[in-house]
mmCIF file of N, CA and C in Angstrom:
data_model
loop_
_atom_site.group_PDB
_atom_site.id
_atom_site.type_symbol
_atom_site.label_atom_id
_atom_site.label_comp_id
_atom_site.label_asym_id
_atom_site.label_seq_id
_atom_site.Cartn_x
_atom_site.Cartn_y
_atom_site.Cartn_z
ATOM 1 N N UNK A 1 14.749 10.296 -32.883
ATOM 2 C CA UNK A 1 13.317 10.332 -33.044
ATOM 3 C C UNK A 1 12.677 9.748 -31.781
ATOM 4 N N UNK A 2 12.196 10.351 -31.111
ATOM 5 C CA UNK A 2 11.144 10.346 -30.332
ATOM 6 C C UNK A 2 10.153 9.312 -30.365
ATOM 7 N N UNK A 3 9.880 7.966 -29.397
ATOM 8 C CA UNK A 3 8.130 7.423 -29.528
ATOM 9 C C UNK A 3 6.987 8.089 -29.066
ATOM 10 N N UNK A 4 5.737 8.666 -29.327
ATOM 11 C CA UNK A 4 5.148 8.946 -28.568
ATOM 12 C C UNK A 4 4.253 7.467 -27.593
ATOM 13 N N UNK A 5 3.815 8.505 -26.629
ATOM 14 C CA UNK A 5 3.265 7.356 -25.505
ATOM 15 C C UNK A 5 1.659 7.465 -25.790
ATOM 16 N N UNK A 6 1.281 6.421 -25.495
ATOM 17 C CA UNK A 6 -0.719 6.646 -25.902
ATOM 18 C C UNK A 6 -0.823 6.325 -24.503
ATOM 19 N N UNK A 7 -1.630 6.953 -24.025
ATOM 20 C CA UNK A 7 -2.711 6.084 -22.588
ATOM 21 C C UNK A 7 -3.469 5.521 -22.943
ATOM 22 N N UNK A 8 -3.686 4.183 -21.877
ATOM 23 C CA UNK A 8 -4.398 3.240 -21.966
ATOM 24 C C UNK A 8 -5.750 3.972 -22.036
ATOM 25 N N UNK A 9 -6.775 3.744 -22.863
ATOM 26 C CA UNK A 9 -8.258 3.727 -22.861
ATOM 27 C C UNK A 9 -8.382 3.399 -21.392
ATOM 28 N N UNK A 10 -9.851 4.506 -20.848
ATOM 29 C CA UNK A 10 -9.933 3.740 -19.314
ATOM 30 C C UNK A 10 -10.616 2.487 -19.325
ATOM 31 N N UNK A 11 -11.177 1.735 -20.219
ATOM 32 C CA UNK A 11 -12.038 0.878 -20.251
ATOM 33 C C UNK A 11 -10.939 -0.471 -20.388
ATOM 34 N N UNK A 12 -9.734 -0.003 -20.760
ATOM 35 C CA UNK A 12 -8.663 -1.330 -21.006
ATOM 36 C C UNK A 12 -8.581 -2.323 -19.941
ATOM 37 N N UNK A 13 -8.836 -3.422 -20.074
ATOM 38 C CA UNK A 13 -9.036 -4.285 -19.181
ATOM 39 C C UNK A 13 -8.246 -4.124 -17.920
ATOM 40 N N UNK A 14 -6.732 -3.909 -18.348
ATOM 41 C CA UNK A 14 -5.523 -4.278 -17.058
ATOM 42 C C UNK A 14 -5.569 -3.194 -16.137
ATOM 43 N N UNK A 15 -6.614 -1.865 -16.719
ATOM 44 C CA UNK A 15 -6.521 -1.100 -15.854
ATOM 45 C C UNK A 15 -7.610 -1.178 -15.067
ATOM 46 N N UNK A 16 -9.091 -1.730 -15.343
ATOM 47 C CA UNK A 16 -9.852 -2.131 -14.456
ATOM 48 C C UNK A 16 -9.466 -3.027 -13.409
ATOM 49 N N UNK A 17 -9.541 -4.600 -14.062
ATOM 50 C CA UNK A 17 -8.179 -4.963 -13.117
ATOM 51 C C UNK A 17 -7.516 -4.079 -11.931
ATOM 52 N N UNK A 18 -6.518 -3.592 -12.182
ATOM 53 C CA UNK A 18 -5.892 -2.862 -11.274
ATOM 54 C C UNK A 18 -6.533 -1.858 -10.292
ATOM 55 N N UNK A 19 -7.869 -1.183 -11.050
ATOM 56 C CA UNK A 19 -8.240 -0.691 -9.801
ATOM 57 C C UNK A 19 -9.631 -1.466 -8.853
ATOM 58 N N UNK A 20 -9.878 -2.793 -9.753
ATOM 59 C CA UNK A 20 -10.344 -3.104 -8.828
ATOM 60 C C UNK A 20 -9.494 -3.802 -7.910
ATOM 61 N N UNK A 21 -8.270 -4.440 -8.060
ATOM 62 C CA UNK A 21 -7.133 -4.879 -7.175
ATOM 63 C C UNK A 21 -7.069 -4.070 -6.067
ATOM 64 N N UNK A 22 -6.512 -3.027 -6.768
ATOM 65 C CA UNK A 22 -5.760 -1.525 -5.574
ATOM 66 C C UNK A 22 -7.152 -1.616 -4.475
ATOM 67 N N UNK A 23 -8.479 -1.636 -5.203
ATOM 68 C CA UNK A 23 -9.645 -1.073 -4.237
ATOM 69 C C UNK A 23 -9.804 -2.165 -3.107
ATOM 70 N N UNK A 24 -9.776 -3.589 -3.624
ATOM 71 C CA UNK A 24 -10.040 -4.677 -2.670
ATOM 72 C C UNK A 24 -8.280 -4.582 -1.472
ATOM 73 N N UNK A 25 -7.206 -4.351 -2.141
ATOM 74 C CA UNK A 25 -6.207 -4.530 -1.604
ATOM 75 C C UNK A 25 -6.108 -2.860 -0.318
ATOM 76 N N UNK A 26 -6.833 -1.659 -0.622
ATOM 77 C CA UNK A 26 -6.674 -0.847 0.238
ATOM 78 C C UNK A 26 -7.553 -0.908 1.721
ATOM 79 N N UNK A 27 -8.810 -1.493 1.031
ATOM 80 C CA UNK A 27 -9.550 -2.039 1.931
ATOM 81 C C UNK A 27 -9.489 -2.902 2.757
ATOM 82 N N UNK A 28 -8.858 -3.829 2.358
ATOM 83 C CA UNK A 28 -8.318 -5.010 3.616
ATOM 84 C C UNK A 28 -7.095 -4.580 4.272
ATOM 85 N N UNK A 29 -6.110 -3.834 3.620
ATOM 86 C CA UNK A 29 -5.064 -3.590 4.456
ATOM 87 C C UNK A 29 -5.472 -2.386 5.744
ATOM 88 N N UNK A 30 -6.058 -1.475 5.293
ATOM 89 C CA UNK A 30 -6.307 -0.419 6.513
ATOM 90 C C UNK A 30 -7.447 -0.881 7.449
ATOM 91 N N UNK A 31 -7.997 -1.923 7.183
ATOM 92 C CA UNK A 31 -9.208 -2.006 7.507
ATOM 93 C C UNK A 31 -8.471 -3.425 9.041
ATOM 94 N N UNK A 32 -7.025 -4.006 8.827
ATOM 95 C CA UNK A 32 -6.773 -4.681 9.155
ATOM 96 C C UNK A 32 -5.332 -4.389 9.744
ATOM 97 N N UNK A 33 -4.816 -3.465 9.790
ATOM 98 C CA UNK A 33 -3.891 -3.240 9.966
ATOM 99 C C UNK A 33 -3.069 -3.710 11.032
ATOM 100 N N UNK A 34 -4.107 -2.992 12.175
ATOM 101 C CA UNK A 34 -3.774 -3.130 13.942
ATOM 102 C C UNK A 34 -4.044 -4.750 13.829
ATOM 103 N N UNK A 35 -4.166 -5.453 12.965
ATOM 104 C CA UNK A 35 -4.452 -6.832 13.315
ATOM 105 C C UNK A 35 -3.626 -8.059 12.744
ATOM 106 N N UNK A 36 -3.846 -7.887 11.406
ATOM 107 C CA UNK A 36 -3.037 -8.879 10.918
ATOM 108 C C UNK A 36 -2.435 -7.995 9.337
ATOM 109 N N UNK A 37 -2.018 -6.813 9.338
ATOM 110 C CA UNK A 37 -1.390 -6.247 7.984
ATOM 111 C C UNK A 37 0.237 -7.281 7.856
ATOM 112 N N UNK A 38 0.694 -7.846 8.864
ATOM 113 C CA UNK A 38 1.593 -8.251 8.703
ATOM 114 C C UNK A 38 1.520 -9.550 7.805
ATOM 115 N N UNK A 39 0.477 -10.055 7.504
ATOM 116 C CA UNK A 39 0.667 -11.210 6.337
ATOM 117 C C UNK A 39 0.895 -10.603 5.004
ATOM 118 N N UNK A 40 0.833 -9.366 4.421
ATOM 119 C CA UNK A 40 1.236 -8.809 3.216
ATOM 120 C C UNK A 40 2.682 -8.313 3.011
ATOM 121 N N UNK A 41 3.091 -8.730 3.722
ATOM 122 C CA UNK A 41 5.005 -8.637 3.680
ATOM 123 C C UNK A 41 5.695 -9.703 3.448
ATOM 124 N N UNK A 42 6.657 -9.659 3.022
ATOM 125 C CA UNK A 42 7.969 -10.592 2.914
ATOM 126 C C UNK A 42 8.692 -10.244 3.335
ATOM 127 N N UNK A 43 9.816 -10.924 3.565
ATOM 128 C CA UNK A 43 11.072 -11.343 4.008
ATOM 129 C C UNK A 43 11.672 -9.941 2.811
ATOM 130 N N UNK A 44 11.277 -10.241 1.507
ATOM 131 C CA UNK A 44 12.103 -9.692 0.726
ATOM 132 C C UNK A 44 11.241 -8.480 0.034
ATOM 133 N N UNK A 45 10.216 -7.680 0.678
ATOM 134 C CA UNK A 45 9.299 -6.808 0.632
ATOM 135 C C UNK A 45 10.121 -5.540 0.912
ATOM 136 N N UNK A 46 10.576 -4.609 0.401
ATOM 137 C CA UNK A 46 11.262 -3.092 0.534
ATOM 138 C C UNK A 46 10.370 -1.770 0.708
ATOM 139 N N UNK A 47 10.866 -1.566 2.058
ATOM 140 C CA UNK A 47 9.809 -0.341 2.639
ATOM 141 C C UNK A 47 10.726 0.732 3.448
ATOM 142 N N UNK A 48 10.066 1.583 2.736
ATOM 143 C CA UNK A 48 10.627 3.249 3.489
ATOM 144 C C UNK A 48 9.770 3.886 4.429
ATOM 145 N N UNK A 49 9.865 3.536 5.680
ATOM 146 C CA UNK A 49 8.713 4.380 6.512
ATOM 147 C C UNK A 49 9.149 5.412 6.768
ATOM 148 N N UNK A 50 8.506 6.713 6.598
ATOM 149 C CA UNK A 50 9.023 7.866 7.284
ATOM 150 C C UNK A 50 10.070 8.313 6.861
ATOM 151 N N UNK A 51 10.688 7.675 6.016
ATOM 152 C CA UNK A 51 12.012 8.052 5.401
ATOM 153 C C UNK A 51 13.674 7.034 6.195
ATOM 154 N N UNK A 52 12.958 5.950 6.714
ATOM 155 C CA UNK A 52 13.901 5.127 6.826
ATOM 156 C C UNK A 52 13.716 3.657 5.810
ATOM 157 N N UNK A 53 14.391 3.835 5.116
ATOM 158 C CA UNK A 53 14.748 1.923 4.752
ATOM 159 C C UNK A 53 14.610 1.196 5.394
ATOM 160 N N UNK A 54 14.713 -0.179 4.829
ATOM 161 C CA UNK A 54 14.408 -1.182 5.479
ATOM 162 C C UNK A 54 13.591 -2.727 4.851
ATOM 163 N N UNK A 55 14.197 -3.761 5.322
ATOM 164 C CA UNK A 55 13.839 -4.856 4.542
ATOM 165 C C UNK A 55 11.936 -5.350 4.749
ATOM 166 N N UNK A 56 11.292 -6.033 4.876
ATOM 167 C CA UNK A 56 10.420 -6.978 5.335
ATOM 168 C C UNK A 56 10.675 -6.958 6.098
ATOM 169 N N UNK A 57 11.792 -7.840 6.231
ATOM 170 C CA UNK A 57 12.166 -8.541 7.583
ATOM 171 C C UNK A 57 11.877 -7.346 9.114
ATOM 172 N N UNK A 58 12.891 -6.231 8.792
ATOM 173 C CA UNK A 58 13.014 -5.465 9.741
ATOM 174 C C UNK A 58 11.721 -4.516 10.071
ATOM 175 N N UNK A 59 10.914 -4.253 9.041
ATOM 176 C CA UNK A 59 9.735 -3.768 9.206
ATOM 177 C C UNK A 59 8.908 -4.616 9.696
ATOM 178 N N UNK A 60 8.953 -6.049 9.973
ATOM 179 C CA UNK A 60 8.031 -6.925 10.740
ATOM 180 C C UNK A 60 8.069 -6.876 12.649
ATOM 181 N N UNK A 61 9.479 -5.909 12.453
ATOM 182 C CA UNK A 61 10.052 -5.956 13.656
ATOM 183 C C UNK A 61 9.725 -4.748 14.256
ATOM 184 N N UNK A 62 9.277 -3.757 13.550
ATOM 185 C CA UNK A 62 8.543 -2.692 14.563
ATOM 186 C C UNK A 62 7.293 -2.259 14.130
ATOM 187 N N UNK A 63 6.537 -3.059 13.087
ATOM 188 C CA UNK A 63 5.168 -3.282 13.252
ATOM 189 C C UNK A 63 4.145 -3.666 14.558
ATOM 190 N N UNK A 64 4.564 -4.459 15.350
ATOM 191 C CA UNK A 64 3.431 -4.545 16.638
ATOM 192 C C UNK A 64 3.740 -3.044 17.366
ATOM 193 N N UNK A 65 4.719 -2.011 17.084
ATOM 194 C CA UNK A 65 4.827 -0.760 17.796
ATOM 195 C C UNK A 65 3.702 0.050 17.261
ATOM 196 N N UNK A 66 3.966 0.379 15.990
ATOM 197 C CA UNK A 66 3.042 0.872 14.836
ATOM 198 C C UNK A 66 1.706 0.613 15.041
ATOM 199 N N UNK A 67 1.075 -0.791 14.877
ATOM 200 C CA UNK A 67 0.258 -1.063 15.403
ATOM 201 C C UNK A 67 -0.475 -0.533 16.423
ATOM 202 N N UNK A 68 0.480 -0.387 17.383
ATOM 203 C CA UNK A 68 -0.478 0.292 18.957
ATOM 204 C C UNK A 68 -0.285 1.714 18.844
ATOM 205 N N UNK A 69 0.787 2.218 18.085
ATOM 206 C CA UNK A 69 0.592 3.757 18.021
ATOM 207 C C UNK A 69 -0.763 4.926 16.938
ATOM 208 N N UNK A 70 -0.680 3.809 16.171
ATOM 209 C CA UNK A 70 -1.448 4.394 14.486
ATOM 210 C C UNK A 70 -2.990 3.446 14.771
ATOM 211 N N UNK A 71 -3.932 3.587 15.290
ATOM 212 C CA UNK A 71 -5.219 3.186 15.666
ATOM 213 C C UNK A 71 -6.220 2.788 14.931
ATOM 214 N N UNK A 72 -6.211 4.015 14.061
ATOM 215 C CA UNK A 72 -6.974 3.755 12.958
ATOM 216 C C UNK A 72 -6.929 5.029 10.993
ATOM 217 N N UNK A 73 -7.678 4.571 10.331
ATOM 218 C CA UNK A 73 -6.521 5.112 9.208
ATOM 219 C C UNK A 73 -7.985 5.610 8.344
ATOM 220 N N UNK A 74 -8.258 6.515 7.978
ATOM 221 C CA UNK A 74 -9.045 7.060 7.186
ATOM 222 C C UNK A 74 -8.980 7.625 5.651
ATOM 223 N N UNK A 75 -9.111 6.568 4.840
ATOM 224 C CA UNK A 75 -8.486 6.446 3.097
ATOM 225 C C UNK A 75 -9.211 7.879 2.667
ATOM 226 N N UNK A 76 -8.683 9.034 2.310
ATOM 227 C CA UNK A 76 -9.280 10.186 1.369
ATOM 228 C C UNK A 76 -9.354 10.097 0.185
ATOM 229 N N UNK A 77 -8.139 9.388 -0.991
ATOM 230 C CA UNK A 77 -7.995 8.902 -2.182
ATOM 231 C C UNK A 77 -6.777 7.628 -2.749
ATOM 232 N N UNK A 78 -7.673 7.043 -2.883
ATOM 233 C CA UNK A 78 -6.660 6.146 -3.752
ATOM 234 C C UNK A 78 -6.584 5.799 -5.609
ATOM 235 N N UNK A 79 -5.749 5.545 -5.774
ATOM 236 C CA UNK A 79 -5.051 5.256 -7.079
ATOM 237 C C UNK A 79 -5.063 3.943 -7.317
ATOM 238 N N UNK A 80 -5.027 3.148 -8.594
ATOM 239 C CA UNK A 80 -3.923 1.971 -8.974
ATOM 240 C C UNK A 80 -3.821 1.940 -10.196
ATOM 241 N N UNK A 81 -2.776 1.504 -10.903
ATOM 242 C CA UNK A 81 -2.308 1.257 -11.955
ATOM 243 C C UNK A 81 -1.783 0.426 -12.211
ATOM 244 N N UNK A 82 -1.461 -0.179 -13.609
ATOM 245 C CA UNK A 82 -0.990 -1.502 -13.832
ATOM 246 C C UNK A 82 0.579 -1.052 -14.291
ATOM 247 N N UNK A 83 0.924 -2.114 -13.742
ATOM 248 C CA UNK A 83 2.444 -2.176 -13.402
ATOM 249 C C UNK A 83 3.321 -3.767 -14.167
ATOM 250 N N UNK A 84 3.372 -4.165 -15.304
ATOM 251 C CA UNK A 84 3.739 -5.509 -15.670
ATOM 252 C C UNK A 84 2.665 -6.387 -15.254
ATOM 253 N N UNK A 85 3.558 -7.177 -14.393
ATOM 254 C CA UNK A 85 1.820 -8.406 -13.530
ATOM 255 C C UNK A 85 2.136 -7.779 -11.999
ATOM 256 N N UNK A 86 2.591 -6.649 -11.821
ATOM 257 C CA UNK A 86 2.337 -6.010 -10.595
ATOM 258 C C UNK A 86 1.088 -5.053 -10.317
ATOM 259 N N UNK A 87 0.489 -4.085 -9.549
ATOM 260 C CA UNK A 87 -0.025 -2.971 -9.625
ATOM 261 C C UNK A 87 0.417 -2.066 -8.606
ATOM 262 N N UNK A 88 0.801 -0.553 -8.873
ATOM 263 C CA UNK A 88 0.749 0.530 -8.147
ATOM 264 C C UNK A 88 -0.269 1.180 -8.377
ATOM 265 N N UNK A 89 -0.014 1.390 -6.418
ATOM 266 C CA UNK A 89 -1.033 1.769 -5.657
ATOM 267 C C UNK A 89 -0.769 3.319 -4.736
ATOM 268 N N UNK A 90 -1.364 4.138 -4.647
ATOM 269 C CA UNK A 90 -1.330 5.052 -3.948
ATOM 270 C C UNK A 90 -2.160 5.413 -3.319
ATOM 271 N N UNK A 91 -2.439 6.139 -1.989
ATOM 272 C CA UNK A 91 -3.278 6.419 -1.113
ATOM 273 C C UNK A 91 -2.786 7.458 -0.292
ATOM 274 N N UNK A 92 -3.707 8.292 0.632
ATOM 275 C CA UNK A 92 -3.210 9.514 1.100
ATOM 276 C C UNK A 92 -5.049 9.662 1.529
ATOM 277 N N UNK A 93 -4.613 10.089 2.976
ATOM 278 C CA UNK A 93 -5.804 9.955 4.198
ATOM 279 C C UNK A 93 -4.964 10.632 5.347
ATOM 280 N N UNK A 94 -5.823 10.380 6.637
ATOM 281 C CA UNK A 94 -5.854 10.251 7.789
ATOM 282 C C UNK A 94 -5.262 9.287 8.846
ATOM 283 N N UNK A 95 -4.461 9.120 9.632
ATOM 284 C CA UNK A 95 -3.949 8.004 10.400
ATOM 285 C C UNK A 95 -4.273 8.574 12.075
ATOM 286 N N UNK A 96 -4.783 8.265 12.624
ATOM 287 C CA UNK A 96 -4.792 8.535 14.279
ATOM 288 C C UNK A 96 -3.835 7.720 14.850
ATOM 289 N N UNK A 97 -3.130 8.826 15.620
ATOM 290 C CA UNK A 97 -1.620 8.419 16.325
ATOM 291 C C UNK A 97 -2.366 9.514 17.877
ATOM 292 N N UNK A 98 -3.462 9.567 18.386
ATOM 293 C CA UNK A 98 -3.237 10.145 19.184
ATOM 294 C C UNK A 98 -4.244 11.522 18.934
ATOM 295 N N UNK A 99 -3.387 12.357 17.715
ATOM 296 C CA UNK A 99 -4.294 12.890 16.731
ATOM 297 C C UNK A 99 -3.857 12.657 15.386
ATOM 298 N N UNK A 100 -4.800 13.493 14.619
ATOM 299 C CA UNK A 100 -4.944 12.853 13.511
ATOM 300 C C UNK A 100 -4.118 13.492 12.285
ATOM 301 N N UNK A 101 -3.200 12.688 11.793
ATOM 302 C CA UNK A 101 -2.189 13.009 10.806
ATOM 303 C C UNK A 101 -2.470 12.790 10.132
ATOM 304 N N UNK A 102 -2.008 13.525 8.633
ATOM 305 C CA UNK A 102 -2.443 13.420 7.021
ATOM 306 C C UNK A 102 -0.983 12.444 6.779
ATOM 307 N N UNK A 103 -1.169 11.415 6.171
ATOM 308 C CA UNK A 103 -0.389 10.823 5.435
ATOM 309 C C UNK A 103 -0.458 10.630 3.960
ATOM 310 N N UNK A 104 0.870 9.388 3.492
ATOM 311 C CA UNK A 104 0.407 9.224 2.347
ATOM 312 C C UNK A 104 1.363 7.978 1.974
ATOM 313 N N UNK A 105 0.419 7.254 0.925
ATOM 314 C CA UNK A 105 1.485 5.900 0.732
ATOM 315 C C UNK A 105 1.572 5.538 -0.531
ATOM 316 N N UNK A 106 2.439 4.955 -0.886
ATOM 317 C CA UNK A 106 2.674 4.469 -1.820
ATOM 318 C C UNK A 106 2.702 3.204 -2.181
ATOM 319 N N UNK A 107 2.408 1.940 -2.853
ATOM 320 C CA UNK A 107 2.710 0.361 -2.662
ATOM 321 C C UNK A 107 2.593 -0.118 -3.976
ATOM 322 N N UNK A 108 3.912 -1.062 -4.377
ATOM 323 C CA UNK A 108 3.689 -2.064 -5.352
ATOM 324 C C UNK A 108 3.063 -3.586 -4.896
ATOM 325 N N UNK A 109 2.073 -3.740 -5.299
ATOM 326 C CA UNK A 109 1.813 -5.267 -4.834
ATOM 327 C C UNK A 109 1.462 -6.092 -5.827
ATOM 328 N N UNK A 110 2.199 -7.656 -5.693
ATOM 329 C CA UNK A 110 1.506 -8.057 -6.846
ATOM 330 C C UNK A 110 0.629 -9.220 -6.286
ATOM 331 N N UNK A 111 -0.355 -10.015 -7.110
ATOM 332 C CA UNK A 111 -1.185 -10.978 -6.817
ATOM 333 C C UNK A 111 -0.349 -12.137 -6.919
ATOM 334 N N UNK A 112 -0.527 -13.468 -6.282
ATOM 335 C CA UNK A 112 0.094 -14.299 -6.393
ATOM 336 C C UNK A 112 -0.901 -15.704 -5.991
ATOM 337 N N UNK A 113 -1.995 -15.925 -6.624
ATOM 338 C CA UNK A 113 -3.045 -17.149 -6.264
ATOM 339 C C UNK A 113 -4.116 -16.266 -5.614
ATOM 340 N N UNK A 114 -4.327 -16.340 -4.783
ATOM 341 C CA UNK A 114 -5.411 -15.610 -3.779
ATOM 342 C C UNK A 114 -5.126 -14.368 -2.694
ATOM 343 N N UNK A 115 -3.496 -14.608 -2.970
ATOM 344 C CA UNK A 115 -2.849 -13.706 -2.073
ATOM 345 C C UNK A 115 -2.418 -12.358 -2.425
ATOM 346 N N UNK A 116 -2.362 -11.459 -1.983
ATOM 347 C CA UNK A 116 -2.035 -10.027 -2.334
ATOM 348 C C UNK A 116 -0.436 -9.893 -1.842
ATOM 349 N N UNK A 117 1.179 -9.630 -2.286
ATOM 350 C CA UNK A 117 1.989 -9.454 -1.423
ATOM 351 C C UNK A 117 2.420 -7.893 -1.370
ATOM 352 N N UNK A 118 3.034 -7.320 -0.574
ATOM 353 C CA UNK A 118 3.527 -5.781 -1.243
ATOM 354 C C UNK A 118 5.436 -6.261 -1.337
ATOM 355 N N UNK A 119 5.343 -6.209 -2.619
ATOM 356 C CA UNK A 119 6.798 -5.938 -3.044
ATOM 357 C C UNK A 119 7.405 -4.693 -2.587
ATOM 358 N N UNK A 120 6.824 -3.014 -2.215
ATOM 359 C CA UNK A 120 7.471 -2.107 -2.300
ATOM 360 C C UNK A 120 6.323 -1.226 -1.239
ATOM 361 N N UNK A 121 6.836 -0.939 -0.123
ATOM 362 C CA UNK A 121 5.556 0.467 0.195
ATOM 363 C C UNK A 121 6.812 1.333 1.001
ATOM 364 N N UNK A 122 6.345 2.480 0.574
ATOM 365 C CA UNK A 122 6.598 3.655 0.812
ATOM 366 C C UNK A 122 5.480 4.690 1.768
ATOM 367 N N UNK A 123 5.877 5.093 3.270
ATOM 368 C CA UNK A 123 5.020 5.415 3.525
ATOM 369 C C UNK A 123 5.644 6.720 4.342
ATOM 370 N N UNK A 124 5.160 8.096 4.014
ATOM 371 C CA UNK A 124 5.209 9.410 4.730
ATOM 372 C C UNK A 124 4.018 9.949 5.526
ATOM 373 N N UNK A 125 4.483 10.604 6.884
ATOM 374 C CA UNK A 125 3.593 11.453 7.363
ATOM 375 C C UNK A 125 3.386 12.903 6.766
ATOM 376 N N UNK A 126 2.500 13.523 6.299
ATOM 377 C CA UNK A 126 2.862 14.986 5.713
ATOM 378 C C UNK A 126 1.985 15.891 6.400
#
């Protein structure tokens, strides 16, 4: 026997919440990227750029490249959803590398005091 699944009412709190999270959290990250995006990582933060793996750690390590290549980032739509005491986040825009590429991302982040961290981003050029 089968459970069925209900969706949350949109008015359910955790999902306001979440997108007002996702909205404040997309905004500071693109808006900051070339500057300081590197305080939303950890050590133990898991990210696929482009289709490579990779820890925090090692993604901290070719972020100042990124940085000078990807200029500026133009959000077309974003998502969030509640995730436990996490939220996923999705987004998919514009990135200028020179010219201008359609991307798209993916990110778990959770809140932690005042701080936003990303546990998980996933990010493709398409």
């Amino acid at each position: 026997m089968s459970q069925s699944v209900q969706a949350l009412p949109p008015t359910e709190p955790r999902i306001t919440q979440s997108l007002s999270h996702g909205e404040k959290f997309v905004d500071q990250y693109y808006k900051t990227f070339t500057k300081t995006s590197s305080k939303y990582y950890t050590p133990s933060s898991r990210v696929i750029w482009n289709g490579t793996a990779m820890s925090g750690d090692q993604f901290l390590q070719i972020l100042p490249d990124l940085q000078q290549t990807m200029t500026s980032f133009d959000v077309h739509a974003f998502d969030a959803h509640p995730m436990g005491n996490m939220t996923l986040v999705n987004v998919s825009g514009v990135v200028k590398m020179g010219e201008r590429v359609q991307f798209a991302q993916t990110f778990v982040v959770q809140k932690t005091g005042t701080m936003t961290y990303i546990v998980s981003d996933c990010f493709r050029l398409v």
